[in-house]
Coordinates of N, CA and C in Angstrom, one line a residue:
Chain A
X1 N 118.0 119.7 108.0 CA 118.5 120.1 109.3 C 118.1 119.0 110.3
X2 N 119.3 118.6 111.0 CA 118.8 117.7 112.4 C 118.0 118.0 113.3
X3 N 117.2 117.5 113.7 CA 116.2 118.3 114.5 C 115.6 117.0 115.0
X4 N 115.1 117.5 116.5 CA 113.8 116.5 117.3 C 112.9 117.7 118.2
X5 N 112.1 116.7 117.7 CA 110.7 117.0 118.4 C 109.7 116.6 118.9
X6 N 109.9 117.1 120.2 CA 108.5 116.3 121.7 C 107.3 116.8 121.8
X7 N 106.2 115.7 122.0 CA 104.9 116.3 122.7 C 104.5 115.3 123.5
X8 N 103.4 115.5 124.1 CA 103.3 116.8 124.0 C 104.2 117.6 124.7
X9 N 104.1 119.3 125.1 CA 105.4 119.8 125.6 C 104.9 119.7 127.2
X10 N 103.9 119.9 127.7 CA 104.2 119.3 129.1 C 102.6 118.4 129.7
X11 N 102.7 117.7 130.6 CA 101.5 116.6 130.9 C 101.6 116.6 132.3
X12 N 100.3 116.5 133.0 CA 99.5 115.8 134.2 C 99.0 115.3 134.2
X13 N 99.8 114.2 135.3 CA 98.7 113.0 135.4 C 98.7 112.3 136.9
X14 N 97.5 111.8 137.2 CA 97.4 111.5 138.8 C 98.4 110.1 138.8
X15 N 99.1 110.4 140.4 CA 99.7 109.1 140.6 C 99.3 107.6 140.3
X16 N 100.0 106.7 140.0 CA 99.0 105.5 139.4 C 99.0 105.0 138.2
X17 N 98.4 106.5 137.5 CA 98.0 106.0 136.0 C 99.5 105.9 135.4
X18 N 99.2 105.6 134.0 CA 100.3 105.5 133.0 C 100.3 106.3 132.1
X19 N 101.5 106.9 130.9 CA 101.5 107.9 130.2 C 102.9 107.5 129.3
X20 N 102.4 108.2 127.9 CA 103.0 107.8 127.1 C 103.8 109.2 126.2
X21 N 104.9 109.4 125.9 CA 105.9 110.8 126.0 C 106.1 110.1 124.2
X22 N 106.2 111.3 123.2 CA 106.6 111.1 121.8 C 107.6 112.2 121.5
X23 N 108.2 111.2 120.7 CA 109.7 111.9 119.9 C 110.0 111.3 118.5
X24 N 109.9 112.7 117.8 CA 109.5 112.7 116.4 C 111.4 113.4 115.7
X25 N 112.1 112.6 115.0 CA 113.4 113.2 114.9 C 113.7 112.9 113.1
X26 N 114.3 114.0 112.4 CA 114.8 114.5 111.7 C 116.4 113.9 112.0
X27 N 117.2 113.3 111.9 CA 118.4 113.2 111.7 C 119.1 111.7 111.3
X28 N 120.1 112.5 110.4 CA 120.6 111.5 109.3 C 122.2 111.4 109.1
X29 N 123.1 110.8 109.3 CA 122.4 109.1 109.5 C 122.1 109.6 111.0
X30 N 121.5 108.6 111.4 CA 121.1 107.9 112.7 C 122.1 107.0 113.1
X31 N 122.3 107.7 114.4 CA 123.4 106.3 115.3 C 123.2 105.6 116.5
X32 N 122.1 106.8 117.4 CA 121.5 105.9 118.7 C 120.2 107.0 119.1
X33 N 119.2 106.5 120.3 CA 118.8 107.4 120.8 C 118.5 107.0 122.3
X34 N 118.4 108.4 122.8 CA 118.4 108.1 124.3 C 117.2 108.7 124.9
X35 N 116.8 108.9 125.8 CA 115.8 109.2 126.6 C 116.4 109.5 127.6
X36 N 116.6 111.0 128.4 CA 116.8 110.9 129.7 C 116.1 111.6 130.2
X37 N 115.8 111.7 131.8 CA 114.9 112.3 132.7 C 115.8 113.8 133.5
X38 N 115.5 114.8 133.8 CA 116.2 115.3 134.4 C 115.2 116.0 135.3
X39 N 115.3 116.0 136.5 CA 114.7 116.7 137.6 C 115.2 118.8 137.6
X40 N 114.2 119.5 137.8 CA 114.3 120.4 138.0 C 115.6 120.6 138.7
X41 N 116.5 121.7 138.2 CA 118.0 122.2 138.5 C 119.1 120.9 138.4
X42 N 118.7 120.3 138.1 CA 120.0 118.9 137.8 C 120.1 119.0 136.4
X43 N 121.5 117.9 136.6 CA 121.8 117.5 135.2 C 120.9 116.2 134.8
X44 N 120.6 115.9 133.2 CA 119.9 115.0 132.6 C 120.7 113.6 133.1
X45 N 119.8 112.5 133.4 CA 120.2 111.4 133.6 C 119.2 110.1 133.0
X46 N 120.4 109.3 132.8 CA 120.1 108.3 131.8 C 119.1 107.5 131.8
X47 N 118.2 107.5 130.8 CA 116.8 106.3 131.4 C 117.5 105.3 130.0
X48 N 117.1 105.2 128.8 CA 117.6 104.5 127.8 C 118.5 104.8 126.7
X49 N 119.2 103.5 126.1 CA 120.1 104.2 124.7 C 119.4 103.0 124.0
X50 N 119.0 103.2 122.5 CA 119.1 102.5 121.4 C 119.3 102.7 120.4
X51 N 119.8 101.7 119.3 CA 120.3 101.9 118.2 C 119.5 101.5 117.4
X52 N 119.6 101.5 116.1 CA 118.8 101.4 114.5 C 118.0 99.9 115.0
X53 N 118.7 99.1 115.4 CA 118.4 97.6 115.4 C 117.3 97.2 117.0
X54 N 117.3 98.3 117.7 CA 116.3 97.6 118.7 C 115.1 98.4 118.5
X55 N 114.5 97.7 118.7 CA 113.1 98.4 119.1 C 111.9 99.1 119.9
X56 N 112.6 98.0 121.0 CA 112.0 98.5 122.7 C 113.6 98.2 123.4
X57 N 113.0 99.2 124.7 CA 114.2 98.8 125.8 C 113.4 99.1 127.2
X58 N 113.3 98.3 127.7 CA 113.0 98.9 129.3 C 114.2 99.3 130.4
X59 N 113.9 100.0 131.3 CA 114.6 100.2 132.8 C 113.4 100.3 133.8
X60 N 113.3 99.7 134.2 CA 112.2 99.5 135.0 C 110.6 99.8 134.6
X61 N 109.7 100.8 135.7 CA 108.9 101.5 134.9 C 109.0 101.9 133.4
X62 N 110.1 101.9 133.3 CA 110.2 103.0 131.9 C 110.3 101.9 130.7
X63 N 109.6 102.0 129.6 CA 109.7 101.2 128.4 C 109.3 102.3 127.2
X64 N 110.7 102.1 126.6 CA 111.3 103.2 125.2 C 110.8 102.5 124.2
X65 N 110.3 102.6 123.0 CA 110.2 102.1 121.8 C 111.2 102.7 120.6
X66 N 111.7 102.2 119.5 CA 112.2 103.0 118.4 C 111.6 102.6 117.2
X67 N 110.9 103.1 116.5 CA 110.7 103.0 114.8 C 111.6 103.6 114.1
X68 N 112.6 103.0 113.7 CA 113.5 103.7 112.9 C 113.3 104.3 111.4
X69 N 112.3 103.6 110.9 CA 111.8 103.5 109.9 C 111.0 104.9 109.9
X70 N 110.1 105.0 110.5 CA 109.0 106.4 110.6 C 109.9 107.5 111.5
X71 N 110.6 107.0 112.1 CA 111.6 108.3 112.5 C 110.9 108.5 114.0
X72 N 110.0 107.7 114.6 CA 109.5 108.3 115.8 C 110.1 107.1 117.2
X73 N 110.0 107.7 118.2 CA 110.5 107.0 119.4 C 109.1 107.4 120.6
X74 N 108.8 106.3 121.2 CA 107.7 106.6 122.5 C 108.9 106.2 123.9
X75 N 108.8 106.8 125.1 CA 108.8 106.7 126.5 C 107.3 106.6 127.3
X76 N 107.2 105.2 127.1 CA 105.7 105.0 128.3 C 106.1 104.2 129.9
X77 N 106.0 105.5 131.0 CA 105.9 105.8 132.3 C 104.7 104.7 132.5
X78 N 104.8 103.4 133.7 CA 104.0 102.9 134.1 C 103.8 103.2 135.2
X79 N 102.4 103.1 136.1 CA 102.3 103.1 137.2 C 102.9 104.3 137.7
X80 N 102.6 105.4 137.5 CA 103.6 106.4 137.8 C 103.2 106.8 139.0
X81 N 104.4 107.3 139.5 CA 104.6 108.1 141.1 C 105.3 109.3 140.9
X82 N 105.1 109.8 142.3 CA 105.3 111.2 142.0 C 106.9 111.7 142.5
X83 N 107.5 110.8 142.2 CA 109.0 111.0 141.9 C 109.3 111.0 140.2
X84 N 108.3 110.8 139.7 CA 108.3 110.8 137.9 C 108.3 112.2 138.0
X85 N 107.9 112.9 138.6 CA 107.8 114.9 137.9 C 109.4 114.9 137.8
X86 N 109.1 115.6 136.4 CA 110.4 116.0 136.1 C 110.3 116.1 134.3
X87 N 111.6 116.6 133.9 CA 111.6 116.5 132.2 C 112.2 115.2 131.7
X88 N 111.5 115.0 130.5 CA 111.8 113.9 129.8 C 112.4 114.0 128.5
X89 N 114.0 114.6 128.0 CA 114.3 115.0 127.1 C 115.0 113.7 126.1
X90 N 114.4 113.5 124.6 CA 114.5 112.8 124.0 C 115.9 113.1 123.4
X91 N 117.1 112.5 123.1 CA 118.4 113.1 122.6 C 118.5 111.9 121.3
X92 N 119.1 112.2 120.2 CA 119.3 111.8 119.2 C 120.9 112.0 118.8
X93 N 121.9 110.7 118.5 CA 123.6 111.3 118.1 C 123.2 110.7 117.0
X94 N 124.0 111.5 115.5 CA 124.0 111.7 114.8 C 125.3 110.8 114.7
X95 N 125.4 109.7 113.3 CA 126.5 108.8 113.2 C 127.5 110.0 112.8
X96 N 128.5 109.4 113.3 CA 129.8 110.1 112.9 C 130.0 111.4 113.6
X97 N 129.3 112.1 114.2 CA 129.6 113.5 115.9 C 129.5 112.8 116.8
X98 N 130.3 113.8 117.0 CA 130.6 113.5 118.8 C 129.1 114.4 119.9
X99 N 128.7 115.0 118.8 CA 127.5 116.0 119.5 C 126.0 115.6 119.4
X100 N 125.2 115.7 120.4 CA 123.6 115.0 120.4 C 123.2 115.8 120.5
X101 N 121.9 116.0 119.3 CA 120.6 116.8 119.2 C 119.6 116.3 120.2
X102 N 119.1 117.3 121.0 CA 118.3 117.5 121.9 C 117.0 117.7 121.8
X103 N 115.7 117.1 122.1 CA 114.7 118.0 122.2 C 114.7 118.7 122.9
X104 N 113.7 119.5 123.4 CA 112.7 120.4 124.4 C 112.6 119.9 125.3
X105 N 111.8 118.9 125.4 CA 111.5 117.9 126.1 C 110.0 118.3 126.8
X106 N 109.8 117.0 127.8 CA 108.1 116.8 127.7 C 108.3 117.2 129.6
X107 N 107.6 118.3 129.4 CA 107.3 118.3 131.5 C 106.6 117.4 131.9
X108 N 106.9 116.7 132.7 CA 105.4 115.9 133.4 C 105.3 116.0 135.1
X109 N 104.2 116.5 135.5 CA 103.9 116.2 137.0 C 103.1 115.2 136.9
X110 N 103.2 114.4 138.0 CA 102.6 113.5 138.8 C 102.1 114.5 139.8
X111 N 100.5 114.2 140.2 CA 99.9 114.7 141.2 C 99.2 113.7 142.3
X112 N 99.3 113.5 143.4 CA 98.4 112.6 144.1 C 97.2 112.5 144.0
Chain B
X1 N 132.0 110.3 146.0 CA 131.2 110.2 144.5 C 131.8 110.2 143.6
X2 N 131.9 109.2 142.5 CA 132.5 109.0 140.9 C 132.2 109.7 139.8
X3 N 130.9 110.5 140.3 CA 130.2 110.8 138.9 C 130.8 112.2 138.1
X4 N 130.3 113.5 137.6 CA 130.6 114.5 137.2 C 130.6 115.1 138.3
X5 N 131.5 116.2 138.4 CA 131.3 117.3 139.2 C 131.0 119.2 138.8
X6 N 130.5 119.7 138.8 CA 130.9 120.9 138.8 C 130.5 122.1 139.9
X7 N 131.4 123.0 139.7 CA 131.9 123.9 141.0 C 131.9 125.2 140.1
X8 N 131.0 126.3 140.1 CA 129.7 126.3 141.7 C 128.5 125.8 141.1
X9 N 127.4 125.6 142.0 CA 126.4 125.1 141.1 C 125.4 126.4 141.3
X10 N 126.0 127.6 141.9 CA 125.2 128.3 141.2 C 126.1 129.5 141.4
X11 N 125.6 130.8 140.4 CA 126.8 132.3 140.1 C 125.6 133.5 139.8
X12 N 125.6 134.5 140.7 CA 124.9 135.3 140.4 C 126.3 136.4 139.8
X13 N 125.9 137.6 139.3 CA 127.2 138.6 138.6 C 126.3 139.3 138.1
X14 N 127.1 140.8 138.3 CA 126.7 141.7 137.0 C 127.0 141.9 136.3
X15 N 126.2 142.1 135.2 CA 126.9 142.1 133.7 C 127.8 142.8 133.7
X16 N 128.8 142.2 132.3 CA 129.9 143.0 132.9 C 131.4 142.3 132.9
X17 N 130.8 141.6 134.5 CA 131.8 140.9 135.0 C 132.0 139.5 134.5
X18 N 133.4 139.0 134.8 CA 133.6 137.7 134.3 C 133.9 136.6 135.0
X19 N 133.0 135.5 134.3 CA 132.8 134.4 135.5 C 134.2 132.9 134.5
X20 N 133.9 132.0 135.8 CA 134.6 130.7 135.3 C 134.3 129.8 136.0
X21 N 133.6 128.3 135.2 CA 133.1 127.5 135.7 C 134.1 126.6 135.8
X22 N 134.0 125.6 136.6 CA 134.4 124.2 136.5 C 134.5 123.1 136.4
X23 N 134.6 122.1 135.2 CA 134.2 120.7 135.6 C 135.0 119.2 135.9
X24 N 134.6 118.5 136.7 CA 135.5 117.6 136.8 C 135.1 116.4 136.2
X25 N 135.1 115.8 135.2 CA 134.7 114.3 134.8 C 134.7 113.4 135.3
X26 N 134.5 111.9 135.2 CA 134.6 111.1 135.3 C 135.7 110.1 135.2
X27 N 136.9 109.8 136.1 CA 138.1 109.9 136.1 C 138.7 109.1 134.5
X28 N 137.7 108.0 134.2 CA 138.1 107.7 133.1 C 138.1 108.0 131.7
X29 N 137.2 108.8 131.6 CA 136.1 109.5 130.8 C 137.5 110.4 129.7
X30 N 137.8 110.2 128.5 CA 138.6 111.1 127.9 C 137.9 112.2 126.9
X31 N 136.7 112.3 127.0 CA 135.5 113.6 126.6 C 135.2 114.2 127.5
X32 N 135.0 115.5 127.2 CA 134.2 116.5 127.9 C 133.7 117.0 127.1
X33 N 132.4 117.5 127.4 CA 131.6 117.8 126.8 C 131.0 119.2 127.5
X34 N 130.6 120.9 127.0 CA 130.2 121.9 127.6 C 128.5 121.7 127.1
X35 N 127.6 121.9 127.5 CA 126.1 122.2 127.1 C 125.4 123.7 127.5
X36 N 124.6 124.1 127.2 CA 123.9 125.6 127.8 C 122.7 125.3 127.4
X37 N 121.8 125.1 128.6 CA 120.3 125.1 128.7 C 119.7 126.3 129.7
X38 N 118.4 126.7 128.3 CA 117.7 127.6 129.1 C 116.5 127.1 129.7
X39 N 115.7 127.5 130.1 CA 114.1 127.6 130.6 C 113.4 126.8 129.6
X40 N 113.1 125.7 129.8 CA 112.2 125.1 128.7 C 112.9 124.3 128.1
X41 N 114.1 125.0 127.6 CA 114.9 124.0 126.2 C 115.7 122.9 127.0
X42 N 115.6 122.4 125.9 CA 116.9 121.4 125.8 C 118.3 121.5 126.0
X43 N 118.7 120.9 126.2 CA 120.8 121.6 126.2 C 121.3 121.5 125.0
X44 N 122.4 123.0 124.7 CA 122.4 122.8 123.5 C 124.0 122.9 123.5
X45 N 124.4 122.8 122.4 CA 126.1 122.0 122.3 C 126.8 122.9 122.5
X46 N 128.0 122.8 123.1 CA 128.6 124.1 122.9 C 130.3 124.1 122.5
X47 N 131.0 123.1 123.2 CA 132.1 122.4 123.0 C 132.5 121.2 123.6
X48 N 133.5 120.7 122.7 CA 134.0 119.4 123.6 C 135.4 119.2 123.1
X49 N 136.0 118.2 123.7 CA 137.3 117.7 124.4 C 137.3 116.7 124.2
X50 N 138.8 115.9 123.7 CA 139.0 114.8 123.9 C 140.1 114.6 124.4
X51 N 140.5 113.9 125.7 CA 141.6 114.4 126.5 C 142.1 115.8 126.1
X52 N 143.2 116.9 126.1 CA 143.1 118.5 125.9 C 143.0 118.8 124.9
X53 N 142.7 118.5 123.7 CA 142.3 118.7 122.7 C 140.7 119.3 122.3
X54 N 140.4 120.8 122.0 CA 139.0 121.0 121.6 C 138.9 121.0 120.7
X55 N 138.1 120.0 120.3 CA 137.6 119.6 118.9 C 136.7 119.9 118.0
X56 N 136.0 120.8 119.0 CA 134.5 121.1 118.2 C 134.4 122.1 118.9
X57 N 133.8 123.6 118.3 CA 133.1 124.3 118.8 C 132.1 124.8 118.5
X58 N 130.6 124.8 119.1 CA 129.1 125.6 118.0 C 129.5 126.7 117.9
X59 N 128.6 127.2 116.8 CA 128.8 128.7 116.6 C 128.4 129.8 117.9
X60 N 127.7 129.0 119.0 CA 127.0 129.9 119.9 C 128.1 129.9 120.8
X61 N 129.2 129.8 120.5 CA 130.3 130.0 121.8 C 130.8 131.2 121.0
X62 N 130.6 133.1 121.4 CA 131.3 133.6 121.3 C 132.7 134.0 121.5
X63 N 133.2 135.0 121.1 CA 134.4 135.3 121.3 C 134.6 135.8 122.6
X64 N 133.4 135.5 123.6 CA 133.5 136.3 124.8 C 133.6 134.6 125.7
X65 N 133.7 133.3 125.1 CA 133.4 132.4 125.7 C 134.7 131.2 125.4
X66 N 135.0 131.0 126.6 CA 136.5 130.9 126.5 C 137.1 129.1 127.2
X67 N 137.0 127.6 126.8 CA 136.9 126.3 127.4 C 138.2 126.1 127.3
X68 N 139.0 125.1 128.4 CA 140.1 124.7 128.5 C 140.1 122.9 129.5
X69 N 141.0 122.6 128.6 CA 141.4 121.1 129.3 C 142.9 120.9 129.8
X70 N 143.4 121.5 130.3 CA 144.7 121.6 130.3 C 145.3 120.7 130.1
X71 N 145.4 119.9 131.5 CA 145.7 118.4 131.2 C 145.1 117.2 131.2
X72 N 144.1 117.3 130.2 CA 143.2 116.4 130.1 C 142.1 115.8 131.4
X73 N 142.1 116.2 132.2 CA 141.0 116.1 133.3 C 140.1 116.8 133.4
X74 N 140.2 117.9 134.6 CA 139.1 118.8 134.4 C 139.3 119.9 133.3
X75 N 138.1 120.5 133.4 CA 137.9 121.8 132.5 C 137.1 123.1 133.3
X76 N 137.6 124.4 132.5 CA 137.0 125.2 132.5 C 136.3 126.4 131.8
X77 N 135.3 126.5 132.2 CA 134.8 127.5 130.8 C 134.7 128.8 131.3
X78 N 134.9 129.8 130.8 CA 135.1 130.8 131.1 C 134.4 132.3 130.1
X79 N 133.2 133.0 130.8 CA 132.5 133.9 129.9 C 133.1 134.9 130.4
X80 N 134.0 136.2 129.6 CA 134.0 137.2 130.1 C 132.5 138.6 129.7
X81 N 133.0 139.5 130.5 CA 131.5 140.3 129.9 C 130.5 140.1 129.6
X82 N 130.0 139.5 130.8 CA 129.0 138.9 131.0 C 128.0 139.2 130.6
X83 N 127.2 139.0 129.8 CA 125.3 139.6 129.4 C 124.2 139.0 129.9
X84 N 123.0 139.6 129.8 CA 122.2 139.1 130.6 C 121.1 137.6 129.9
X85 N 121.7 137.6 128.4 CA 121.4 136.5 128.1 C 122.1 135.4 127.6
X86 N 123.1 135.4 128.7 CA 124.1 134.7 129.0 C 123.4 133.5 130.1
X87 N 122.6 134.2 130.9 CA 121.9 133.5 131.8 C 121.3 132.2 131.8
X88 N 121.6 130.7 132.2 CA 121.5 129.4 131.5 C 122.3 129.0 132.9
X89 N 121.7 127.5 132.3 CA 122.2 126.7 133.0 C 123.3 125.8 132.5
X90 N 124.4 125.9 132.7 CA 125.8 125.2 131.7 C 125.7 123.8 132.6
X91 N 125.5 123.1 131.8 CA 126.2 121.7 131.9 C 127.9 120.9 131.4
X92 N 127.9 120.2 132.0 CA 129.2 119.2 131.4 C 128.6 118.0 131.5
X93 N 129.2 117.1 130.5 CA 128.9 115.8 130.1 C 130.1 115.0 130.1
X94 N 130.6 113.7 130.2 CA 132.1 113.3 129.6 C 131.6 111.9 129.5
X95 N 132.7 111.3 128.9 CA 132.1 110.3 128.3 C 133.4 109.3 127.6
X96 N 133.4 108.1 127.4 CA 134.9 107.2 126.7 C 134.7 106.9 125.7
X97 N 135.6 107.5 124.4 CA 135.4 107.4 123.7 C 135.5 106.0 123.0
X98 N 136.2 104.8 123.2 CA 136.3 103.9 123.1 C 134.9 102.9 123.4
X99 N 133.9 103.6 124.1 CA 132.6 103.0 124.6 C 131.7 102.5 123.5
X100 N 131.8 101.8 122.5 CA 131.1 101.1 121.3 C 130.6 102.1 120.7
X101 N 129.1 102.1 120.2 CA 128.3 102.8 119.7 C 127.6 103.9 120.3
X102 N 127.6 103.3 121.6 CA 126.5 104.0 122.5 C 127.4 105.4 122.9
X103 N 128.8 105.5 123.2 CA 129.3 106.4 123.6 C 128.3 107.3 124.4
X104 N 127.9 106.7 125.5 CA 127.0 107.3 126.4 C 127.6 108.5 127.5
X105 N 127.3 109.4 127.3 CA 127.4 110.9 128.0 C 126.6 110.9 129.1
X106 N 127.5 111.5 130.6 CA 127.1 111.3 132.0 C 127.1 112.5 132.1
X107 N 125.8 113.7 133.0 CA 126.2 114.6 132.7 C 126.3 115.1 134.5
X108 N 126.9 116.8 134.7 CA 127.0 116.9 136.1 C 125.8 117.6 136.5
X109 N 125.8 118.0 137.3 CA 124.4 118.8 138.0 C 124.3 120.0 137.4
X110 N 125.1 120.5 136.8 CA 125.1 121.8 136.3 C 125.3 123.1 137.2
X111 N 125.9 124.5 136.8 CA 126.1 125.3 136.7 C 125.0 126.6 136.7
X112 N 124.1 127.0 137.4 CA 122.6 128.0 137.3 C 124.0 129.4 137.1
X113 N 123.4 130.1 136.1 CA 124.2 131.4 135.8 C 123.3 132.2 135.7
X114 N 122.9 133.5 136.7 CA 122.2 134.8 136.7 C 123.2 135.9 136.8
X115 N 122.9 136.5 135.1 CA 123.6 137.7 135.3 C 122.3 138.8 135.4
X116 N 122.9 139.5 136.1 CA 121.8 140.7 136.7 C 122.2 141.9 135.9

C-alpha cells in the first residue's frame, strides 16, 4: 500500500533556532517528491519537488533532502521565524498517476 | 491574480441540503484536480480532469458527490444531502500536463464546509 509518513506530528520551537521535519514513504514506483507548507485555512503551497536523482534542493531557508534508496526525505527550516507556523505536508506522486499521496503532515509553531 | 481560484471559501448548511463549489484554474493548466482535507490530515484525492474529461475518481466520492468540467476551464463539485461528515475543507489543484516530470500541482485556498 502507498503510504507516507511524518514526524514528528507537531513541533515548537523558539524563533531563531533551526528544525528538522521527517518523511518516511512507502511508494512504488517513485516519480517525485514535494514538500509543501500550508498556513492554517489555505491551500498547500509549494516549497520543493524532487526526483529519484537529486538529493537535496533548497528555496531559501528551506533545504529538502531525498534518500531514495531508504525511502526517507528531511525538510530542515533555518533560522526560523515566526511566519514558519504552519503545516508542513510531505507529498509523494506515484510514476505513472496523475494522483499524490499525502502525508499528515508536521505542525510547527514558531514562538518568540 | 493568476493563480487558483475558488468561490466560496467558506459554506455553512444543514444537513440535508445541497451545496456546489467552484473552481477556477490556472488559465493554462489542462488538470484539475478535487482534494478533501480534514483536521489534521492531509488532502486526500478525490477526482480529476483533464481538460472535460474525468479521469479518475477515489472510491471516497460517493454517489451523493457529483464534479464537472464542462468546457474544460472551470469546475464544479457538487454534494447533495449533505452530512455532517461531509465537513472538510475541499481543495482544487490544476496543473499541465505536458510539465515534464514534475507535473507540479498549484493548489486554491480552498473551500471550509460546515454542515450542521
Amino acid at each position: 500500500k502507498n503510504q507516507v509518513e511524518q514526524s514528528p506530528q507537531s513541533l515548537i520551537i523558539l524563533e531563531g533556532k533551526n528544525c528538522t521535519l521527517q518523511c518516511n514513504y512507502t511508494v512504488s514506483p517513485f516519480s517525485n517528491l514535494r514538500w509543501y507548507k500550508q498556513d492554517t485555512g489555505r491551500g498547500p503551497v509549494s516549497l520543493t519537488i524532487m526526483t529519484f536523482s537529486e538529493n537535496t534542493k533548497s528555496n531559501g531557508r528551506y533545504t529538502a533532502t531525498l534518500d531514495a534508496d531508504t525511502k526517507q526525505s528531511s525538510l530542515h527550516i533555518t533560522a526560523s521565524q515566526l511566519s514558519d507556523s504552519a503545516s508542513y505536508i510531505c507529498v509523494v506522486r506515484a510514476g505513472g498517476y496523475n494522483k499524490l499521496i499525502f502525508g499528515a503532515g508536521t505542525r510547527l509553531a514558531v514562538h518568540p | 491574480d493568476t493563480g487558483v481560484s475558488q468561490d466560496p471559501r467558506h459554506k455553512i448548511t444543514k444537513r440535508g441540503q445541497n451545496v456546489t463549489f467552484r473552481c477556477d484554474p490556472i488559465s493554462e493548466h489542462n488538470r484539475l484536480y478535487w482534494y478533501r482535507q480534514t483536521l489534521g490530515q492531509g488532502p486526500e484525492f478525490l477526482t480529476y480532469f483533464q481538460n472535460e474529461a474525468q479521469l479518475e475518481k477515489s472510491r471516497l466520492l460517493s454517489d451523493r458527490f457529483s464534479a464537472e468540467r464542462p468546457k474544460g476551464s472551470f469546475s464544479t463539485l457538487e454534494i447533495q444531502r449533505t452530512e455532517q461528515g461531509d465537513s472538510a475543507m475541499y481543495l482544487c489543484a490544476s496543473s499541465f500536463s505536458l510539465d515534464s516530470s514534475y507535473n507540479e500541482q498549484f493548489f486554491g485556498p480552498g473551500t471550509r464546509l460546515t454542515v450542521l
